[in-house]
Coordinates of C-alpha atoms in Angstrom, one line a residue:
X724 CA -20.3 36.7 -25.4
X725 CA -19.8 37.7 -29.1
X726 CA -16.5 36.0 -29.5
X727 CA -18.3 32.7 -27.8
X728 CA -20.3 32.1 -31.1
X729 CA -17.2 33.1 -33.3
X730 CA -15.8 29.7 -34.2
X731 CA -12.8 31.3 -35.7
X732 CA -11.9 33.2 -32.6
X733 CA -12.4 30.3 -30.4
X734 CA -10.0 28.2 -32.5
X735 CA -7.3 30.9 -32.5
X736 CA -7.3 31.1 -28.9
X737 CA -7.2 27.5 -28.4
X738 CA -4.1 27.4 -30.7
X739 CA -2.5 30.3 -28.6
X740 CA -3.2 28.4 -25.4
X741 CA -1.6 25.0 -26.8
X742 CA 1.6 27.3 -27.6
X743 CA 1.8 28.8 -24.4
X744 CA 1.5 25.2 -22.6
X745 CA 4.4 23.4 -21.2
X746 CA 6.1 21.3 -24.0
X747 CA 5.4 17.7 -24.0
X748 CA 9.0 16.9 -23.8
X749 CA 9.1 18.3 -20.5
X750 CA 8.0 15.5 -18.0
X751 CA 6.4 16.8 -14.8
X752 CA 8.0 15.9 -11.6
X753 CA 4.6 16.5 -9.9
X754 CA 4.8 14.8 -6.6
X755 CA 1.1 13.8 -6.8
X756 CA 1.3 11.6 -9.7
X757 CA 1.1 7.9 -9.4
X758 CA 4.2 6.3 -8.0
X759 CA 5.6 3.9 -10.7
X760 CA 5.9 0.2 -9.8
X761 CA 9.4 -1.5 -10.1
X762 CA 10.3 -2.4 -13.6
X763 CA 12.3 -5.4 -12.7
X764 CA 12.8 -7.7 -9.9
X765 CA 16.0 -5.9 -8.8
X766 CA 14.1 -2.9 -7.7
X767 CA 11.8 -4.8 -5.3
X768 CA 12.6 -3.5 -1.7
X769 CA 13.4 -5.9 1.0
X770 CA 12.2 -9.2 0.0
X771 CA 15.4 -10.5 -0.6
X772 CA 14.8 -14.3 -0.4
X773 CA 11.7 -14.2 -2.5
X774 CA 13.5 -12.1 -5.1
X775 CA 16.6 -14.6 -5.0
X776 CA 14.4 -17.7 -5.5
X777 CA 12.4 -15.9 -8.4
X778 CA 15.4 -14.9 -10.3
X779 CA 16.8 -18.4 -10.3
X780 CA 13.5 -19.7 -11.7
X781 CA 13.4 -16.8 -14.0
X782 CA 16.5 -18.2 -15.7
X783 CA 14.9 -21.6 -16.4
X784 CA 11.7 -20.0 -17.5
X785 CA 9.8 -22.6 -15.8
X786 CA 7.4 -20.9 -13.3
X787 CA 5.2 -23.0 -10.9
X788 CA 2.0 -21.8 -9.8
X789 CA 2.8 -19.3 -7.1
X790 CA 0.9 -18.0 -3.9
X791 CA 2.0 -14.6 -2.7
X792 CA 0.9 -13.6 0.8
X793 CA 1.6 -10.9 3.5
X794 CA 0.7 -7.5 4.7
X795 CA -0.5 -4.8 2.4
X796 CA 2.2 -2.6 0.9
X797 CA 4.9 -5.1 1.0
X798 CA 5.3 -5.5 -2.8
X799 CA 3.6 -8.6 -3.8
X800 CA 1.5 -7.2 -6.8
X801 CA 4.7 -5.2 -7.8
X802 CA 7.0 -8.4 -7.8
X803 CA 4.5 -10.6 -10.2
X804 CA 4.2 -7.6 -12.5
X805 CA 8.1 -7.2 -12.6
X806 CA 8.5 -10.9 -13.1
X807 CA 6.0 -10.7 -16.0
X808 CA 8.0 -8.0 -17.8
X809 CA 11.3 -9.7 -17.5
X810 CA 9.5 -12.8 -18.9
X811 CA 7.6 -11.4 -21.8
X812 CA 8.6 -7.7 -22.3
X813 CA 6.2 -4.6 -22.3
X814 CA 4.3 -5.5 -25.6
X815 CA 3.8 -9.5 -25.2
X816 CA 2.6 -8.7 -21.7
X817 CA -0.8 -7.4 -22.9
X818 CA -1.7 -10.6 -24.5
X819 CA 0.0 -13.2 -22.1
X820 CA -0.9 -11.8 -18.5
X821 CA -4.5 -11.6 -17.3
X822 CA -4.8 -9.6 -14.1
X823 CA -7.9 -9.7 -12.2
X824 CA -8.4 -7.6 -8.9
X825 CA -10.9 -7.6 -5.9
X826 CA -12.7 -4.6 -7.8
X827 CA -13.6 -7.3 -10.6
X828 CA -16.4 -9.8 -9.9
X829 CA -14.7 -13.1 -9.2
X830 CA -17.4 -15.5 -8.3
X831 CA -17.7 -18.9 -9.7
X832 CA -19.0 -17.9 -13.1
X833 CA -16.1 -15.4 -13.8
X834 CA -13.8 -18.7 -13.0
X835 CA -15.7 -20.8 -15.3
X836 CA -16.0 -18.2 -18.1
X837 CA -13.3 -15.6 -18.3
X838 CA -10.5 -17.3 -16.3
X839 CA -11.1 -20.5 -17.9
X840 CA -11.3 -19.1 -21.6
X841 CA -8.2 -17.3 -21.1
X842 CA -6.3 -20.4 -19.5
X843 CA -7.3 -22.8 -22.4
X844 CA -5.7 -20.5 -25.1
X845 CA -2.5 -22.1 -26.3
X846 CA 0.2 -19.7 -27.0
X847 CA 3.4 -20.6 -29.5
X848 CA 6.8 -19.3 -28.8
X849 CA 7.5 -15.8 -29.5
X850 CA 8.9 -15.1 -33.2
X851 CA 8.8 -11.3 -32.7
X852 CA 11.8 -9.0 -32.0
X853 CA 11.3 -9.2 -28.2
X854 CA 12.0 -13.1 -28.3
X855 CA 15.8 -12.3 -28.7
X856 CA 15.5 -9.8 -25.6
X857 CA 13.1 -11.6 -23.4
X858 CA 12.5 -15.4 -22.5
X859 CA 8.9 -15.4 -23.7
X860 CA 8.1 -18.9 -22.6
X861 CA 5.2 -20.6 -24.3
X862 CA 2.7 -20.3 -21.4
X863 CA 0.6 -17.4 -20.0
X864 CA 0.2 -16.0 -16.4
X865 CA -2.9 -15.3 -14.7
X866 CA -2.7 -13.1 -11.8
X867 CA -5.6 -13.2 -9.1
X868 CA -5.2 -10.1 -6.9
X869 CA -6.8 -10.2 -3.3
X870 CA -7.5 -14.0 -3.9
X871 CA -8.5 -14.3 -0.1
X872 CA -11.8 -12.4 -0.9
X873 CA -12.9 -15.1 -3.6
X874 CA -15.9 -17.2 -2.4
X875 CA -15.3 -20.9 -1.5
X876 CA -17.1 -22.3 -4.6
X877 CA -14.9 -20.0 -6.9
X878 CA -11.6 -21.5 -5.3
X879 CA -12.9 -24.9 -5.6
X880 CA -13.8 -24.5 -9.4
X881 CA -10.4 -22.7 -9.9
X882 CA -8.1 -26.0 -8.8
X883 CA -9.4 -28.0 -11.6
X884 CA -8.6 -25.3 -14.1
X885 CA -5.1 -25.1 -12.6
X886 CA -4.6 -28.7 -13.3
X887 CA -6.0 -28.9 -16.3
X888 CA -4.4 -26.1 -18.2
X889 CA -0.9 -26.3 -16.1
X890 CA 1.2 -26.8 -19.2
X891 CA 0.1 -23.5 -20.9
X892 CA -1.0 -21.5 -18.2
X893 CA 0.6 -20.4 -14.7
X894 CA -1.4 -18.9 -11.8
X895 CA -0.2 -16.4 -9.4
X896 CA -2.5 -15.8 -6.3
X897 CA -2.0 -12.9 -4.1
X898 CA -3.5 -12.3 -0.7
X899 CA -3.2 -10.8 2.6
X900 CA -4.6 -13.9 4.8
X901 CA -3.3 -17.3 3.3
X902 CA -5.7 -19.1 5.9
X903 CA -8.5 -17.8 3.7
X904 CA -7.2 -19.9 0.9
X905 CA -8.6 -23.2 0.8
X906 CA -6.0 -26.1 1.3
X907 CA -6.5 -27.9 -2.1
X908 CA -5.6 -24.6 -3.8
X909 CA -2.6 -23.9 -1.6
X910 CA -1.0 -27.1 -2.1
X911 CA -0.7 -26.6 -5.8
X912 CA 1.4 -23.3 -5.3
X913 CA 4.7 -22.5 -4.3
X914 CA 4.3 -20.1 -1.3
X915 CA 6.1 -16.9 -1.0
X916 CA 5.6 -14.8 2.3
X917 CA 6.1 -11.0 2.0
X918 CA 7.1 -9.7 5.4
X919 CA 6.8 -6.1 6.4
X920 CA 9.6 -3.9 5.4
X921 CA 12.4 -3.2 8.1
X922 CA 13.4 0.1 9.2
X923 CA 16.7 0.1 7.2
X924 CA 15.2 -0.8 3.5
X925 CA 12.4 1.6 4.0
X926 CA 14.6 4.3 5.2
X927 CA 16.7 3.8 2.2
X928 CA 13.9 3.5 -0.5
X929 CA 12.0 6.7 0.9
X930 CA 15.3 8.8 1.0
X931 CA 15.9 7.7 -2.6
X932 CA 12.5 8.8 -3.7
X933 CA 12.8 12.2 -1.8
X934 CA 16.2 12.9 -3.5
X935 CA 14.9 11.8 -6.8
X936 CA 12.0 14.1 -6.7
X937 CA 13.7 17.0 -5.1
X938 CA 11.8 17.1 -2.0
X939 CA 13.4 18.6 1.0
X940 CA 12.7 17.0 4.2
X941 CA 13.8 17.9 7.9
X942 CA 15.6 15.8 10.2
X943 CA 13.2 12.7 11.4
X944 CA 10.8 12.9 8.8
X945 CA 11.8 9.6 7.3
X946 CA 11.6 8.0 10.8
X947 CA 8.3 9.5 11.0
X948 CA 7.1 8.0 7.8
X949 CA 8.4 4.7 8.8
X950 CA 6.5 4.9 12.2
X951 CA 3.1 5.8 11.0
X952 CA 3.3 3.3 7.9
X953 CA 3.9 0.4 10.2
X954 CA 5.8 -1.5 7.5
X955 CA 3.6 -0.5 4.6
X956 CA 5.9 1.4 2.1
X957 CA 3.0 2.0 -0.2
X958 CA 1.3 4.1 2.7
X959 CA 4.6 5.8 3.5
X960 CA 5.0 6.8 -0.2
X961 CA 1.4 8.2 -0.4
X962 CA 2.1 10.3 2.9
X963 CA 5.3 11.5 1.4
X964 CA 3.4 12.7 -1.7
X965 CA 0.7 14.3 0.1
X966 CA 3.3 16.2 2.3
X967 CA 5.1 17.1 -0.6
X968 CA 2.1 18.7 -2.4
X969 CA 1.3 20.5 1.2
X970 CA 4.6 22.3 1.1
X971 CA 5.1 22.9 -2.7
X972 CA 1.5 23.6 -4.0
X973 CA 2.5 25.3 -7.1
X974 CA 5.2 23.4 -9.0
X975 CA 5.5 23.6 -12.6
X976 CA 8.0 22.4 -14.9
X977 CA 9.2 25.0 -17.6
X978 CA 12.3 24.5 -19.9
X979 CA 14.8 27.3 -20.2
X980 CA 16.7 28.4 -23.2
X981 CA 19.2 25.5 -23.2
X982 CA 16.3 23.0 -23.1
X983 CA 16.9 22.1 -19.4
X984 CA 14.1 21.4 -17.0
X985 CA 13.6 23.7 -14.0
X986 CA 11.0 24.4 -11.4
X987 CA 9.2 27.9 -11.2
X988 CA 6.5 29.0 -8.8
X989 CA 8.4 28.1 -5.7
X990 CA 9.4 24.8 -7.2
X991 CA 11.2 22.2 -5.4
X992 CA 14.1 21.8 -7.6
X993 CA 16.8 24.2 -9.6
X994 CA 18.5 23.4 -12.8
X995 CA 21.3 22.1 -10.8
X996 CA 19.3 19.3 -8.9
X997 CA 19.4 21.3 -5.6
X998 CA 16.2 21.2 -3.5
X999 CA 14.6 24.5 -2.6
X1000 CA 11.4 25.8 -1.0
X1001 CA 9.6 24.7 2.1
X1002 CA 10.8 21.5 3.8
X1003 CA 8.5 18.7 5.0
X1004 CA 8.2 18.6 8.7
X1005 CA 7.5 15.9 11.1
X1006 CA 4.4 17.6 12.3
X1007 CA 3.0 17.7 8.7
X1008 CA 3.5 14.0 8.4
X1009 CA 1.6 13.0 11.4
X1010 CA -1.3 15.4 10.7
X1011 CA -1.5 13.8 7.0
X1012 CA -1.5 10.2 8.7
X1013 CA -4.1 11.1 11.5
X1014 CA -1.6 10.7 14.5
X1015 CA -3.5 11.9 17.6
X1016 CA -1.1 14.4 19.3
X1017 CA 0.8 13.0 22.3
X1018 CA -0.8 15.5 24.8
X1019 CA -4.3 14.1 24.3
X1020 CA -3.1 10.4 24.7
X1021 CA -1.4 11.4 27.8
X1022 CA -4.4 13.3 29.3
X1023 CA -6.7 10.2 28.7
X1024 CA -4.1 8.0 30.4
X1025 CA -3.7 10.4 33.3
X1026 CA -7.6 10.4 33.5
X1027 CA -7.8 6.8 33.6
X1028 CA -5.3 6.4 36.9
X1029 CA -7.4 5.6 39.9
X1030 CA -8.2 8.3 42.6
X1031 CA -9.2 7.7 46.3
X1032 CA -12.8 8.5 46.8
X1033 CA -13.4 9.7 43.6
X1034 CA -14.9 8.3 40.1
X1035 CA -12.7 8.7 37.1
X1036 CA -15.8 8.5 34.9
X1037 CA -16.5 12.3 34.5
X1038 CA -13.2 13.3 33.1
X1039 CA -12.6 10.1 31.2
X1040 CA -16.1 10.7 29.5
X1041 CA -15.3 14.5 28.6
X1042 CA -11.8 13.5 27.1
X1043 CA -13.1 10.7 25.0
X1044 CA -16.0 13.1 23.8
X1045 CA -13.5 15.6 22.9
X1046 CA -11.4 13.2 21.0
X1047 CA -14.3 12.0 18.8
X1048 CA -15.5 15.3 18.3
X1049 CA -12.1 16.4 16.8
X1050 CA -12.7 13.7 14.5
X1051 CA -9.8 11.1 15.4
X1052 CA -10.0 7.5 14.3
X1053 CA -11.0 5.2 16.9
X1054 CA -8.5 2.6 15.5
X1055 CA -5.8 5.2 15.9
X1056 CA -6.9 5.9 19.5
X1057 CA -6.5 1.8 20.5
X1058 CA -3.0 1.8 18.5
X1059 CA -1.4 4.7 20.5
X1060 CA -3.1 4.0 23.6
X1061 CA -1.7 0.2 23.2
X1062 CA 2.0 1.5 22.4
X1063 CA 1.7 3.6 25.4
X1064 CA 0.6 1.2 28.0
X1065 CA 2.5 -1.9 26.4
X1066 CA 5.8 -0.4 26.9
X1067 CA 5.3 1.6 30.2
X1068 CA 7.4 0.2 32.9
X1069 CA 4.8 1.3 35.7
X1070 CA 2.1 -1.0 34.7
X1071 CA 2.9 -4.6 35.8
X1072 CA 2.8 -7.6 33.7
X1073 CA -0.3 -9.0 35.1
X1074 CA -2.1 -5.5 34.5
X1075 CA -0.8 -5.6 30.7
X1076 CA -2.1 -9.0 30.4
X1077 CA -5.5 -8.0 31.4
X1078 CA -5.2 -4.7 29.3
X1079 CA -4.1 -6.4 26.2
X1080 CA -7.2 -8.8 26.3
X1081 CA -9.4 -5.7 26.6
X1082 CA -7.8 -4.1 23.5
X1083 CA -8.3 -7.2 21.5
X1084 CA -12.0 -7.2 22.3
X1085 CA -12.4 -3.6 21.6
X1086 CA -10.4 -4.0 18.2
X1087 CA -12.7 -7.0 17.2
X1088 CA -15.9 -4.7 18.0
X1089 CA -14.5 -1.8 15.9
X1090 CA -13.7 -4.0 13.0
X1091 CA -17.5 -5.2 13.1
X1092 CA -18.5 -1.9 12.9
X1093 CA -19.7 -0.7 16.4
X1094 CA -20.1 2.8 17.7
X1095 CA -16.6 4.3 18.0
X1096 CA -17.5 6.7 21.1
X1097 CA -18.9 4.1 23.1
X1098 CA -16.0 1.7 22.3
X1099 CA -13.4 4.3 23.3
X1100 CA -15.3 5.1 26.3
X1101 CA -15.8 1.4 27.3
X1102 CA -11.9 0.8 26.8
X1103 CA -10.7 3.8 28.8
X1104 CA -13.0 2.9 31.7
X1105 CA -11.9 -0.9 31.7
X1106 CA -8.4 0.1 31.7
X1107 CA -8.9 2.5 34.5
X1108 CA -10.5 -0.5 36.3
X1109 CA -7.3 -2.8 35.8
X1110 CA -5.0 0.0 36.8
X1111 CA -7.0 0.3 40.2
X1112 CA -6.3 -3.4 41.1

């Protein structure tokens, strides 16, 4: 306690702690740090057609207004940021690019004030050192991420701004659902569709990340990541990060006598770059992703099978109660039941048609916030009724 009030002693302790810390030159390869976005268009995975068109547009340095749409995790935001870096470089980007996300207020007042004020600022040709390295065209870029969450009034106010300041400002709208963008706004933009990543590209990129980070994975782990992420590369990388931390919880970077980095405390990499330590398993990926065990789904489907002279309700109700009590997501139950039934050769085409309609109705109810227990119970009993036909 006495040393607490001794300022000199506390300063000496702080200096000692800093001297014992990891040198700043040793960059941590902690698998839980944020995943860096692509630095240029060539680093963007799978969107070959879009990237080819943008590269050709980049050569003329005359961008149109753009509308990027597609599922989450397919590279929309990464692509426009990589494009901006290739246009302006890291320094000029700070003054020439305005990015607004769904977390920012983007009602009509923001469009009339912040967006319009930034759009009307005229920029001159860059005369800095960067102008010889990057094109640095005399216009700015405004990125409106999650544009489909903007109100109708805000979108209407935006179309006039896009027309008025088109010579000095380019807009890039990013959304998941292009149908939520009003037609007058969509018609002013060049549309680029980002499709879900195919299995080959996703596997290549995930394997590159695992190798670069020195993460050991068992056979089938990459395939499991692709399966549970459903074309969302960002989700797959996040699962891989979580699994790497789960299997290697005490990674630290130290510097040896030669100045080389190496991992200690059961780390994942030796100085020679070989992977050591615990390997990531398929089971851990499924647990992190919240995948329900196949046994539970099979039991529920078996309970739904019709029985002569007996009701399926008691067994179905008990299994549904156990699934909900275990904390499994109702949406995950719907997804796994759907995949089982749709690809089941025993179920007839007529029955599959009726069952798919039930799934769509239950999915809509869950999206509207209905009780998960009641909806899964209703789903299972209605499936049982269709199978008994």
